[in-house]
Coordinates of C-alpha atoms in Angstrom, one line a residue:
M170 CA -0.5 -69.2 -3.8
D171 CA -4.1 -68.4 -5.4
P172 CA -4.6 -68.1 -8.7
L173 CA -6.0 -65.2 -9.9
P174 CA -10.0 -65.6 -10.6
T175 CA -11.8 -63.6 -13.3
P176 CA -15.4 -62.0 -12.4
A177 CA -17.9 -64.2 -14.9
T178 CA -19.4 -61.7 -17.4
A179 CA -23.2 -61.4 -16.4
V180 CA -25.9 -62.8 -19.4
P181 CA -28.4 -60.1 -20.3
D182 CA -32.0 -60.9 -21.1
P183 CA -32.7 -58.8 -24.3
S184 CA -36.8 -59.7 -24.1
V185 CA -38.2 -57.8 -21.2
Y186 CA -37.3 -54.1 -23.0
P187 CA -36.8 -54.3 -27.1
G188 CA -34.2 -53.1 -28.1
A189 CA -32.3 -53.3 -24.6
D190 CA -30.1 -55.8 -22.8
Y191 CA -31.6 -55.9 -19.3
Y192 CA -30.1 -57.5 -16.1
E193 CA -31.3 -58.1 -12.7
L194 CA -28.3 -57.1 -9.8
T195 CA -28.9 -58.3 -6.5
M196 CA -26.9 -57.0 -3.6
R197 CA -26.3 -59.8 -1.3
P198 CA -24.4 -61.2 1.9
G199 CA -22.3 -63.6 1.2
S200 CA -18.7 -65.4 2.3
W201 CA -15.0 -65.0 0.3
R202 CA -12.0 -65.9 1.3
F203 CA -9.3 -64.0 0.6
H204 CA -6.1 -66.4 0.4
R205 CA -5.8 -69.8 1.4
D206 CA -4.3 -69.2 4.2
L207 CA -7.3 -67.2 5.5
G208 CA -10.5 -68.6 6.7
P209 CA -13.8 -67.0 4.6
A210 CA -14.9 -64.2 5.6
D211 CA -18.5 -61.9 5.8
V212 CA -19.0 -59.9 2.8
W213 CA -21.1 -57.8 0.0
G214 CA -21.0 -58.5 -3.8
Y215 CA -23.7 -58.1 -6.6
W216 CA -25.2 -60.9 -8.1
A217 CA -26.8 -60.6 -12.0
T218 CA -29.6 -63.2 -12.6
D219 CA -29.0 -65.7 -14.9
P220 CA -32.1 -65.8 -17.9
H221 CA -31.4 -69.1 -18.7
S222 CA -31.0 -70.6 -15.1
P223 CA -32.7 -67.8 -12.8
R224 CA -32.4 -69.9 -9.4
R225 CA -28.6 -70.2 -10.6
P226 CA -26.8 -66.7 -10.1
I227 CA -23.5 -65.5 -11.0
G228 CA -21.3 -63.8 -9.3
M229 CA -18.6 -64.9 -6.5
G230 CA -20.3 -63.0 -3.3
Y231 CA -17.3 -60.5 -3.4
L232 CA -17.7 -57.9 -6.0
G233 CA -19.7 -58.7 -8.6
P234 CA -20.0 -59.7 -12.6
T235 CA -19.0 -57.9 -15.1
I236 CA -21.5 -56.2 -17.5
S237 CA -20.1 -56.2 -21.1
V238 CA -21.9 -54.1 -23.3
N239 CA -21.3 -52.8 -26.8
K240 CA -21.5 -49.5 -27.6
D241 CA -24.9 -47.4 -28.5
H242 CA -27.1 -50.7 -27.2
P243 CA -28.6 -49.6 -24.3
T244 CA -29.1 -51.0 -21.2
V245 CA -31.8 -51.7 -18.4
V246 CA -30.6 -52.8 -15.2
K247 CA -33.3 -53.5 -12.0
Y248 CA -30.8 -53.4 -8.5
R249 CA -32.3 -55.1 -6.2
N250 CA -31.0 -54.2 -2.3
H251 CA -31.0 -57.8 -0.1
L252 CA -29.0 -57.1 2.2
P253 CA -29.2 -57.0 5.9
T254 CA -30.1 -53.6 8.0
T255 CA -27.5 -53.7 10.1
H256 CA -24.2 -53.0 8.9
L257 CA -20.8 -55.3 8.3
F258 CA -19.2 -51.9 9.6
Q259 CA -21.3 -50.8 12.0
F260 CA -19.3 -49.4 14.6
V261 CA -18.7 -46.8 11.9
I262 CA -22.0 -46.7 11.0
D263 CA -22.5 -45.6 15.2
A264 CA -19.8 -43.6 15.6
I265 CA -20.7 -41.2 12.5
R266 CA -24.1 -41.0 14.4
N267 CA -22.4 -40.2 17.6
G268 CA -20.3 -37.3 16.4
D269 CA -17.2 -38.9 16.2
P270 CA -15.1 -35.2 15.2
Q271 CA -13.4 -37.2 12.5
L272 CA -15.6 -39.2 10.8
T273 CA -19.0 -37.1 11.1
P274 CA -19.3 -33.9 8.7
T275 CA -18.6 -30.8 10.0
P276 CA -18.8 -27.8 7.8
P277 CA -17.4 -24.5 8.5
P278 CA -19.0 -21.4 9.7
P279 CA -21.9 -20.6 9.2
Y280 CA -23.8 -24.2 7.8
Q281 CA -24.5 -26.2 10.1
A282 CA -23.8 -30.0 10.4
M283 CA -26.0 -32.6 9.1
L284 CA -26.3 -36.4 9.5
P285 CA -25.8 -37.9 5.8
F286 CA -28.7 -40.7 6.7
P287 CA -31.6 -41.1 9.0
D288 CA -32.0 -42.2 12.2
N289 CA -33.9 -45.8 11.2
V290 CA -30.8 -46.4 8.5
N291 CA -27.5 -48.1 8.9
V292 CA -27.1 -49.8 5.2
W293 CA -28.4 -48.0 1.7
N294 CA -27.2 -48.0 -1.6
V295 CA -27.4 -47.0 -4.6
V296 CA -25.2 -47.9 -7.8
H297 CA -23.5 -45.6 -9.6
Q298 CA -22.1 -46.1 -13.4
H299 CA -18.9 -45.0 -13.3
G300 CA -17.7 -42.5 -16.3
G301 CA -20.9 -43.5 -18.0
L302 CA -23.0 -40.8 -20.7
T303 CA -26.3 -41.6 -18.3
A304 CA -29.5 -39.2 -17.2
P305 CA -29.3 -37.9 -14.0
Q306 CA -32.3 -40.0 -12.9
S307 CA -30.0 -43.2 -13.8
D308 CA -26.9 -42.0 -11.9
G309 CA -26.8 -43.2 -9.2
M310 CA -26.0 -40.2 -7.0
P311 CA -25.9 -40.5 -3.1
L312 CA -29.6 -39.0 -2.3
H313 CA -31.1 -41.4 -4.5
S314 CA -29.7 -44.2 -1.8
F315 CA -32.7 -47.3 -0.6
S316 CA -32.7 -49.5 1.8
P317 CA -33.3 -53.4 1.8
D318 CA -36.2 -52.7 3.7
G319 CA -37.6 -49.7 1.7
I320 CA -36.1 -46.3 3.3
H321 CA -35.6 -43.9 0.7
A322 CA -33.2 -40.4 0.4
E323 CA -34.7 -37.5 -0.7
S324 CA -34.2 -37.4 -4.2
Y325 CA -34.7 -41.8 -4.6
T326 CA -36.2 -42.0 -8.6
T327 CA -36.8 -45.3 -10.1
L328 CA -37.2 -45.4 -14.1
D329 CA -40.6 -48.1 -14.6
P330 CA -42.0 -47.4 -11.3
A331 CA -45.0 -50.3 -11.3
R332 CA -41.7 -52.7 -12.0
V333 CA -40.0 -52.5 -8.5
K334 CA -40.5 -53.0 -4.8
R335 CA -39.3 -50.2 -2.9
N336 CA -36.5 -52.2 -2.3
E337 CA -35.4 -51.8 -5.5
A338 CA -34.7 -49.2 -8.3
I339 CA -34.4 -49.8 -12.5
C340 CA -32.2 -47.0 -13.9
A341 CA -31.3 -47.3 -18.4
Y342 CA -28.2 -46.6 -19.7
T343 CA -27.3 -45.4 -23.5
N344 CA -23.7 -47.0 -23.2
R345 CA -22.5 -44.1 -26.2
E346 CA -19.4 -43.9 -24.4
R347 CA -16.4 -45.0 -27.0
S348 CA -14.7 -48.3 -26.6
S349 CA -13.7 -48.4 -23.0
L350 CA -13.2 -49.9 -19.2
L351 CA -16.0 -48.6 -16.8
W352 CA -16.9 -49.8 -13.8
Y353 CA -20.1 -50.1 -11.5
H354 CA -19.8 -49.0 -7.6
D355 CA -21.7 -48.4 -4.7
H356 CA -22.9 -44.6 -3.6
G357 CA -24.7 -44.7 -0.7
M358 CA -24.9 -41.4 0.7
G359 CA -22.7 -41.1 3.9
M360 CA -21.3 -44.8 3.8
T361 CA -20.0 -45.3 0.3
S362 CA -16.7 -46.2 1.8
L363 CA -18.1 -49.0 3.9
N364 CA -20.0 -50.1 1.3
V365 CA -17.6 -50.3 -1.7
Y366 CA -15.1 -51.9 1.1
A367 CA -17.3 -54.8 1.8
G368 CA -17.6 -55.3 -1.8
L369 CA -19.9 -53.5 -3.9
A370 CA -17.9 -52.6 -7.1
G371 CA -18.0 -54.5 -10.7
L372 CA -16.7 -53.9 -13.9
W373 CA -18.8 -52.3 -17.1
V374 CA -16.9 -52.9 -20.3
V375 CA -18.2 -50.9 -23.5
N376 CA -17.0 -52.7 -26.6
D377 CA -16.7 -51.5 -30.2
P378 CA -17.0 -54.1 -32.7
A379 CA -14.2 -51.8 -34.7
D380 CA -12.0 -53.1 -32.4
E381 CA -11.9 -56.2 -33.7
E382 CA -9.6 -54.8 -36.7
L383 CA -7.5 -53.6 -34.2
N384 CA -5.8 -57.0 -33.6
L385 CA -5.6 -56.4 -29.8
P386 CA -5.2 -59.6 -27.4
R387 CA -8.8 -60.5 -26.5
G388 CA -10.2 -63.9 -24.8
E389 CA -8.1 -65.3 -22.2
Y390 CA -5.2 -62.7 -23.4
E391 CA -7.2 -59.4 -21.7
V392 CA -7.2 -59.7 -18.0
P393 CA -8.6 -57.6 -15.7
L394 CA -7.6 -56.4 -12.6
V395 CA -9.4 -55.0 -9.9
L396 CA -6.6 -53.7 -7.4
Q397 CA -7.8 -53.1 -4.1
D398 CA -6.2 -52.8 -0.7
R399 CA -7.7 -54.8 2.5
T400 CA -6.7 -55.8 6.0
F401 CA -8.0 -59.1 8.0
H402 CA -8.7 -60.1 11.2
P403 CA -6.4 -63.5 12.3
D404 CA -9.5 -65.7 11.7
G405 CA -9.5 -64.0 7.7
S406 CA -12.9 -61.8 8.0
L407 CA -12.2 -58.3 6.7
A408 CA -11.1 -55.1 9.0
Y409 CA -12.1 -52.3 8.2
T410 CA -9.2 -49.6 10.0
M411 CA -9.3 -46.8 8.2
T412 CA -10.9 -45.0 11.0
L413 CA -7.0 -45.7 12.9
Q414 CA -4.8 -45.4 10.1
E415 CA -4.3 -44.3 6.5
G416 CA -4.2 -47.4 3.9
E417 CA -4.8 -51.3 4.9
D418 CA -2.2 -53.4 4.4
T419 CA -2.8 -56.5 1.9
P420 CA -2.9 -55.9 -2.1
V421 CA -5.7 -58.1 -3.4
V422 CA -6.7 -58.7 -6.6
N423 CA -9.8 -59.7 -8.2
G424 CA -10.8 -60.3 -4.7
K425 CA -7.9 -62.3 -4.0
A426 CA -4.7 -61.9 -2.0
Y427 CA -1.0 -61.8 -3.5
P428 CA -2.7 -63.9 -6.3
Y429 CA -0.9 -65.2 -9.3
L430 CA -1.7 -65.4 -12.9
A431 CA 0.1 -67.9 -15.2
V432 CA 0.9 -66.6 -18.5
E433 CA 2.2 -68.1 -22.2
P434 CA 5.4 -66.2 -23.1
R435 CA 3.2 -63.6 -25.8
R436 CA 1.6 -59.9 -25.5
Y437 CA -1.7 -59.7 -22.5
R438 CA -3.7 -56.8 -22.7
L439 CA -4.4 -55.7 -18.8
R440 CA -6.9 -53.6 -18.0
L441 CA -6.7 -52.1 -14.5
L442 CA -9.2 -50.6 -12.1
N443 CA -7.7 -49.0 -8.6
A444 CA -10.9 -49.5 -6.9
S445 CA -9.5 -48.7 -3.6
N446 CA -11.0 -46.6 -1.1
E447 CA -7.5 -44.3 -0.5
R448 CA -4.3 -45.5 -1.6
F449 CA -2.9 -44.5 -5.3
W450 CA -0.6 -47.7 -6.5
R451 CA 2.7 -46.8 -8.4
L452 CA 3.5 -50.0 -10.5
R453 CA 6.0 -51.6 -12.2
F454 CA 6.4 -54.8 -13.8
A455 CA 9.5 -56.2 -11.9
V456 CA 11.9 -58.7 -13.2
P457 CA 15.1 -60.9 -11.9
E458 CA 17.8 -58.7 -11.8
S459 CA 19.7 -61.6 -13.2
L460 CA 17.9 -61.5 -16.6
A461 CA 17.9 -57.8 -17.8
T462 CA 19.6 -54.9 -18.3
Q463 CA 16.7 -52.9 -16.2
P464 CA 14.6 -53.9 -13.0
S465 CA 11.3 -53.3 -14.8
L466 CA 9.8 -55.2 -17.9
P467 CA 8.9 -52.1 -20.6
F468 CA 4.8 -51.9 -20.9
W469 CA 2.5 -50.0 -23.5
L470 CA -0.4 -47.9 -21.9
I471 CA -2.6 -47.7 -25.1
G472 CA -5.9 -46.6 -22.7
T473 CA -7.3 -44.6 -19.8
D474 CA -10.4 -43.8 -18.6
G475 CA -12.6 -42.9 -21.7
G476 CA -11.1 -45.3 -23.7
F477 CA -7.9 -46.0 -26.3
R478 CA -5.2 -43.2 -26.1
P479 CA -1.8 -42.9 -29.2
P480 CA 0.3 -46.0 -27.7
L481 CA 2.9 -45.0 -24.7
Q482 CA 5.8 -46.9 -24.0
M483 CA 6.2 -46.9 -20.3
L484 CA 8.1 -48.5 -17.1
N485 CA 5.9 -47.4 -14.7
F486 CA 2.7 -45.7 -14.0
L487 CA 0.8 -43.8 -10.8
I488 CA -2.5 -45.1 -10.9
G489 CA -5.7 -42.8 -8.4
P490 CA -8.6 -44.3 -7.0
A491 CA -11.3 -44.9 -9.7
E492 CA -8.7 -44.3 -12.3
R493 CA -8.4 -47.3 -15.6
Y494 CA -5.3 -48.1 -17.2
D495 CA -5.4 -50.0 -20.4
L496 CA -1.9 -52.1 -20.9
I497 CA -0.5 -54.2 -23.2
V498 CA 2.9 -56.1 -21.5
D499 CA 4.9 -58.6 -23.3
F500 CA 6.2 -61.5 -21.5
S501 CA 8.1 -63.1 -24.7
Q502 CA 10.3 -60.3 -23.3
V503 CA 11.9 -62.4 -20.5
P504 CA 13.1 -66.1 -20.8
P505 CA 10.6 -68.8 -19.6
G506 CA 10.1 -69.9 -16.4
T507 CA 10.6 -66.0 -15.0
D508 CA 8.2 -65.0 -12.2
V509 CA 6.8 -61.2 -13.2
T510 CA 6.4 -59.9 -9.8
L511 CA 3.4 -56.2 -10.0
T512 CA 5.6 -54.3 -7.5
N513 CA 4.0 -51.1 -5.9
Y514 CA 6.9 -48.1 -4.7
H515 CA 7.5 -44.4 -3.9
A516 CA 3.6 -44.4 -3.3
P517 CA 2.5 -43.5 0.4
V518 CA -1.2 -42.9 1.3
H519 CA -1.9 -40.7 1.6
Y520 CA -0.1 -39.9 -1.4
P521 CA 2.2 -38.2 -2.2
G522 CA 2.4 -38.3 2.2
V523 CA 4.4 -39.7 5.0
P524 CA 6.5 -42.8 4.2
G525 CA 5.5 -44.6 7.6
A526 CA 2.3 -42.8 8.2
G527 CA 0.1 -46.0 6.6
P528 CA 1.0 -49.6 6.0
Q529 CA 2.9 -50.0 2.8
I530 CA 2.9 -52.2 0.3
S531 CA 5.4 -53.6 -2.4
E532 CA 4.8 -56.6 -3.6
I533 CA 0.7 -57.3 -5.2
M534 CA 0.3 -60.6 -7.6
Q535 CA 2.7 -62.8 -9.6
F536 CA 2.8 -63.1 -13.8
R537 CA 4.2 -66.5 -14.1
V538 CA 5.5 -67.5 -17.5
A539 CA 4.8 -71.1 -17.6
K540 CA 2.9 -71.9 -20.1
R541 CA 3.7 -73.0 -24.0
L542 CA 2.9 -70.7 -26.7
S543 CA -0.3 -72.0 -28.2
G544 CA -0.4 -71.4 -31.9
G545 CA 3.1 -70.8 -31.9
V546 CA 3.0 -67.8 -33.1
D547 CA 1.5 -64.3 -31.5
R548 CA -0.8 -62.9 -34.2
T549 CA -1.9 -59.7 -32.2
T550 CA -0.4 -55.8 -33.5
P551 CA 2.8 -54.9 -32.1
P552 CA 1.8 -52.0 -29.5
A553 CA 4.2 -49.7 -32.2
S554 CA 2.5 -50.7 -35.1
L555 CA -1.0 -50.2 -33.5
K556 CA -3.4 -47.5 -35.3
L557 CA -5.6 -46.8 -32.2
P558 CA -8.9 -44.2 -32.5
T559 CA -7.1 -40.5 -31.7
V560 CA -8.6 -38.5 -29.2
A561 CA -9.4 -35.4 -30.5
P562 CA -8.3 -32.1 -28.5
I563 CA -10.4 -30.1 -26.7
A564 CA -10.2 -26.2 -28.1
V565 CA -9.9 -23.5 -25.2
R566 CA -11.9 -20.9 -26.5
P567 CA -11.2 -17.1 -25.8
D568 CA -14.7 -17.0 -23.9
I569 CA -14.8 -20.0 -22.1
R570 CA -16.0 -20.5 -18.9
R571 CA -14.0 -20.7 -15.5
R572 CA -15.1 -22.2 -12.6
Q573 CA -13.1 -22.8 -9.7
W574 CA -13.3 -25.6 -6.7
V575 CA -11.5 -24.7 -3.3
V576 CA -10.1 -27.8 -1.3
Y577 CA -11.0 -26.3 2.2
Q578 CA -10.2 -28.1 5.3
H579 CA -11.5 -26.1 8.6
K580 CA -9.0 -27.8 11.0
L581 CA -6.3 -30.3 10.7
F582 CA -8.3 -34.1 10.3
G583 CA -11.6 -32.4 9.7
T584 CA -14.0 -32.6 7.4
M585 CA -12.9 -30.9 3.7
T586 CA -15.4 -29.8 1.1
F587 CA -15.5 -27.6 -1.7
N588 CA -15.5 -24.2 -1.6
A589 CA -16.2 -24.5 1.8
V590 CA -19.9 -25.0 1.2
P591 CA -21.6 -29.0 2.6
F592 CA -22.2 -31.0 0.5
M593 CA -26.4 -30.8 1.0
E594 CA -26.5 -27.2 0.5
P595 CA -28.5 -26.9 -2.7
S596 CA -26.8 -26.6 -6.0
A597 CA -25.9 -23.0 -6.8
D598 CA -23.6 -24.1 -9.9
F599 CA -25.1 -23.8 -13.4
I600 CA -23.8 -24.9 -16.4
E601 CA -25.4 -24.3 -20.1
A602 CA -26.4 -27.2 -22.4
G603 CA -23.9 -28.4 -25.0
S604 CA -21.0 -26.1 -23.4
S605 CA -17.5 -26.8 -22.4
E606 CA -16.0 -25.1 -19.4
I607 CA -12.2 -24.7 -17.6
W608 CA -12.2 -26.8 -14.0
E609 CA -9.4 -25.4 -11.7
Y610 CA -8.9 -27.6 -8.3
I611 CA -7.3 -25.6 -6.2
N612 CA -5.6 -28.3 -3.8
P613 CA -3.6 -25.8 -1.4
N614 CA -3.4 -28.9 2.2
H615 CA -1.1 -31.6 1.9
D616 CA -2.8 -34.8 0.0
A617 CA -3.5 -35.7 -3.2
H618 CA -6.7 -35.8 -4.4
P619 CA -9.1 -38.2 -7.7
M620 CA -11.5 -35.6 -8.2
H621 CA -14.0 -37.9 -10.1
V622 CA -16.8 -35.7 -12.1
H623 CA -19.7 -37.4 -13.2
L624 CA -21.9 -37.5 -16.5
V625 CA -18.5 -35.7 -19.0
N626 CA -15.2 -36.9 -19.9
F627 CA -12.3 -34.4 -19.9
Q628 CA -8.7 -33.5 -20.5
V629 CA -5.8 -32.3 -18.6
L630 CA -5.2 -29.0 -19.5
N631 CA -2.2 -28.2 -16.7
R632 CA -1.1 -27.6 -12.9
Q633 CA 0.8 -24.4 -11.4
P634 CA 1.9 -24.3 -8.3
I635 CA 0.8 -22.4 -5.7
N636 CA 1.7 -20.5 -3.0
A637 CA -0.3 -22.7 -0.7
A638 CA 0.2 -21.5 3.0
A639 CA -0.4 -17.5 1.9
Y640 CA -3.3 -18.7 0.3
Q641 CA -4.8 -20.8 2.6
A642 CA -4.4 -17.8 4.8
D643 CA -6.5 -15.5 3.0
Y644 CA -9.6 -17.8 2.3
E645 CA -9.5 -18.2 5.8
K646 CA -10.1 -14.0 6.0
W647 CA -12.4 -14.2 3.1
I648 CA -14.8 -17.3 5.0
D649 CA -14.3 -15.3 8.4
G650 CA -15.1 -11.5 6.2
G651 CA -18.7 -12.6 5.6
R652 CA -17.8 -14.4 2.1
K653 CA -17.7 -10.7 -0.3
P654 CA -17.6 -12.4 -3.7
Q655 CA -15.8 -9.4 -4.3
D656 CA -12.8 -10.3 -1.7
L657 CA -12.2 -13.4 -2.7
P658 CA -8.5 -14.0 -3.2
V659 CA -7.4 -14.2 -7.0
L660 CA -5.4 -17.5 -7.6
D661 CA -2.9 -15.7 -10.2
N662 CA -1.9 -13.5 -6.7
Y663 CA -0.4 -17.0 -5.2
L664 CA 0.5 -18.6 -8.2
T665 CA 4.6 -19.5 -7.5
G666 CA 5.8 -21.3 -11.3
P667 CA 4.7 -21.5 -14.6
P668 CA 2.0 -24.2 -15.5
I669 CA 3.3 -27.8 -16.0
P670 CA 1.7 -29.5 -19.6
P671 CA -0.2 -33.1 -18.5
E672 CA 1.9 -36.1 -17.5
P673 CA 2.4 -38.4 -20.6
D674 CA 0.5 -40.8 -19.6
E675 CA -3.0 -38.0 -18.9
A676 CA -2.4 -36.2 -22.7
H677 CA -3.9 -37.4 -25.2
S678 CA -6.5 -38.6 -22.9
D679 CA -10.2 -38.3 -21.9
K680 CA -10.3 -38.6 -18.4
D681 CA -12.7 -39.2 -16.1
T682 CA -11.0 -38.9 -13.0
V683 CA -7.9 -36.7 -12.6
K684 CA -5.2 -36.4 -10.4
S685 CA -4.8 -32.9 -8.1
Y686 CA -2.0 -32.9 -6.3
P687 CA -1.1 -31.1 -3.4
E688 CA -0.2 -26.6 -2.7
T689 CA -1.5 -26.9 -6.6
V690 CA -4.0 -25.9 -9.0
T691 CA -4.6 -28.5 -12.1
R692 CA -7.2 -27.2 -14.9
I693 CA -9.1 -29.4 -16.9
I694 CA -11.1 -28.8 -19.7
S695 CA -14.6 -30.5 -20.2
R696 CA -16.5 -32.0 -23.7
E697 CA -19.5 -30.7 -23.8
F698 CA -21.7 -31.1 -21.3
T699 CA -24.7 -32.9 -23.1
P700 CA -27.0 -35.3 -20.9
P701 CA -28.7 -38.0 -23.0
T702 CA -32.6 -36.5 -23.6
E703 CA -33.8 -39.0 -25.7
T704 CA -36.2 -42.0 -24.5
I705 CA -33.9 -45.2 -23.5
A706 CA -35.6 -48.5 -24.9
S707 CA -39.3 -46.4 -24.5
I708 CA -39.1 -46.5 -21.0
P709 CA -41.2 -43.3 -20.4
N710 CA -39.3 -40.5 -18.4
S711 CA -35.6 -42.1 -19.1
G712 CA -33.9 -38.8 -21.1
T713 CA -32.7 -35.9 -19.3
A714 CA -34.9 -33.6 -18.5
Y715 CA -33.7 -29.6 -17.7
P716 CA -32.4 -28.7 -15.0
A717 CA -30.3 -31.5 -14.6
T718 CA -28.2 -32.0 -11.9
Y719 CA -25.3 -34.3 -11.1
V720 CA -22.5 -34.5 -9.2
H721 CA -18.1 -34.2 -8.2
H722 CA -16.4 -35.3 -5.8
C723 CA -12.8 -36.6 -4.2
H724 CA -12.5 -40.4 -5.1
L725 CA -10.8 -40.8 -1.8
L726 CA -14.2 -42.7 -0.7
E727 CA -13.9 -41.5 3.1
H728 CA -12.7 -37.7 2.0
E729 CA -16.5 -38.3 -0.3
D730 CA -18.3 -39.2 2.7
D731 CA -17.4 -36.6 4.8
D732 CA -17.6 -34.1 2.4
L733 CA -15.8 -33.6 -0.4
M734 CA -18.4 -34.0 -3.1
R735 CA -20.8 -31.2 -4.6
P736 CA -23.9 -31.1 -7.1
W737 CA -24.0 -29.1 -10.2
T738 CA -26.3 -27.9 -12.7
I739 CA -27.2 -28.3 -16.2
V740 CA -29.8 -25.9 -17.7
A741 CA -31.2 -25.7 -21.1
P742 CA -30.0 -24.4 -24.2
G743 CA -29.9 -20.9 -24.6
T744 CA -30.3 -20.1 -21.0
Q745 CA -27.8 -17.6 -19.4
P746 CA -26.4 -19.6 -16.2
P747 CA -26.1 -17.3 -13.2
T748 CA -23.0 -16.6 -11.7
P749 CA -20.8 -19.2 -10.2
S750 CA -21.6 -19.5 -6.4
G751 CA -19.5 -17.8 -3.7
G752 CA -17.8 -15.7 -6.8
H753 CA -16.2 -18.7 -7.7

C-alpha cells in the first residue's frame, strides 16, 4: 500500500578538509511510520548536516542518508551521538547486565565472563564503514564505542581531536575500493544488534566515472533496496522479539513494510543490501502464472559485495546478512499492468533452519509495471552484452599461510566463539602486511553464519563437508585436555567429501562476507592485507601505523554481540608473524 521510499543523498562540504568531502552525521531519536495502517514508531537514525541549509538536516528518521562518493576521493565524517542514555530496547540491556544465560557472553573454560559494556552505559555507538579499505582508527570497531554522555570504550579513538566533543568522533576514508555498494552501520560493543534494529544503518556508494561508459540504468532507474525484517506492536511501534524467537515477522524495504514501486517496462538496476539482523533471504521475482511459462522473471547478477563481476543470468539467489547483490531486471519481459512480486522462499531462520522455528515471510514488495516507457526506447546496454570490469582470481601460492577459525559453542543455545576464545582476549593472530592468506571457517553446528572480515576483500575458494559430530567431540576433548597445540584435531581427518566449488553467484567475485554453511569447512583466500598508510586529507595520524588490529565476526548480529568475533593484527612488512593462536 505504501510507495517505496528512497533514502536521500547527503550533501558534502568540500571546504572543511581541502581535498576531501566532509560530512557530519548525527545519531538521533525520531519517529517513523513503517506502514500506512501502523501508528508512528520511535526509531533511531542518522541525520546529515546540509552545508547549504544547516537547520534542515537530511534524513528520514529511520536509517540514514546515502553517502555517495567518487573512487579515490577521500571522505571525512564527524559522527555525533545525540541518542538517549536509555535504550529503545532497555529490557535487553538489563537482561545482559543481569547475566541472562542466552544473552550474556559466557566463554568456555578457562575464561571468565566479562560484561560487554560498563554499568553506567545503556547506549553507546560507533559507525563501521562495511566493506571499506580503512585505517584501523577509522574502522569503527566495537571497542571504539562512545556514548551520548561522553563515556568511551577502552579503545575509543578519533582523528583531529581538537574538533570533537566527548560524544563525537572523526573518521577518514580513502574510498580506494572498486565501484561498489558498501554500507555503514552501528558497531557498538555488546549492542550492535539492538542499535541496527532501531534503525542505525545506511548506504555508502562508491562511484567510478568510468562506469558511465557501461551504459547501465541510472537515475530513477537505479534503485537501492535495504532489506530487513521487523516485528511491530499493535500500535505500530517496533517490537524486538529476538530474545523469544529466531527472526522477525514483517519484511521492511527502505523502511516500509510491503512497499510497491511503480516501474516502466524497461531495464532497472536494483542494488540490494540484506541489512537484517539474522535472516537469510532466498529471493525471486514472481509473476502471475497466466503470464509466463515459468513462475519467476529471469534477471542478471552484475555485482556483489566488492563490485562488478561477469554478468550471470539467474532465477533466484540466497543473500545472507550484510551481503550485497547488484541486479539488472528487465520489466519489459511482462505485459504492462503486471504486478511482479519480490518473494522469499525456502529460507527459514536460522538458515537452513527448521521450518516453523521462526516466522516465515513469503511476499516482500511489488514492482507494478504501470508507467509508460519514457523516451520511447530503453537505450541501456542489454546485460548479455555488458563488458564489465573483470575480477582477477587470487593465486594460491604453495607457501600461502592457512588459518583456521572454529565456530565453537560450549552449550546448546549458549555463547559461540571463534577457536573457543572470547572476543575480549587480546589479539593472538598476526599477519604480515602485504601477504595473502587462506582462512578456513570450520562450522560443526547446525546454523549458517555470514562471516565478515574487516579491511580486505576475498574470494571463495571452496567448501567441504565434515563429520561434524566427531569433530565437535574431539574438539571438546582438546579443550578439556588443556588446549595443547599438538593435540588439536586435524581437519583433514574429518572431511567426508571432495571440495565443492564456489556457488555461481560467488565465483569470479570479490566478497567481504561469506556464507559459512553448517557441518562444512568454508575456505576463502584474501587479497593482500594492505591497510592504507598514507595521510588522508592532511589529517595527522590518519594513516595506518603497525601493528594494526582489526576484527572479523559473524554478521548474525545477535551472534556477534554474544562473542562470535575475534581481533587479528597486521604487522609491518618483513616482520615474521608468530604462530597462530591455539595451534589454529
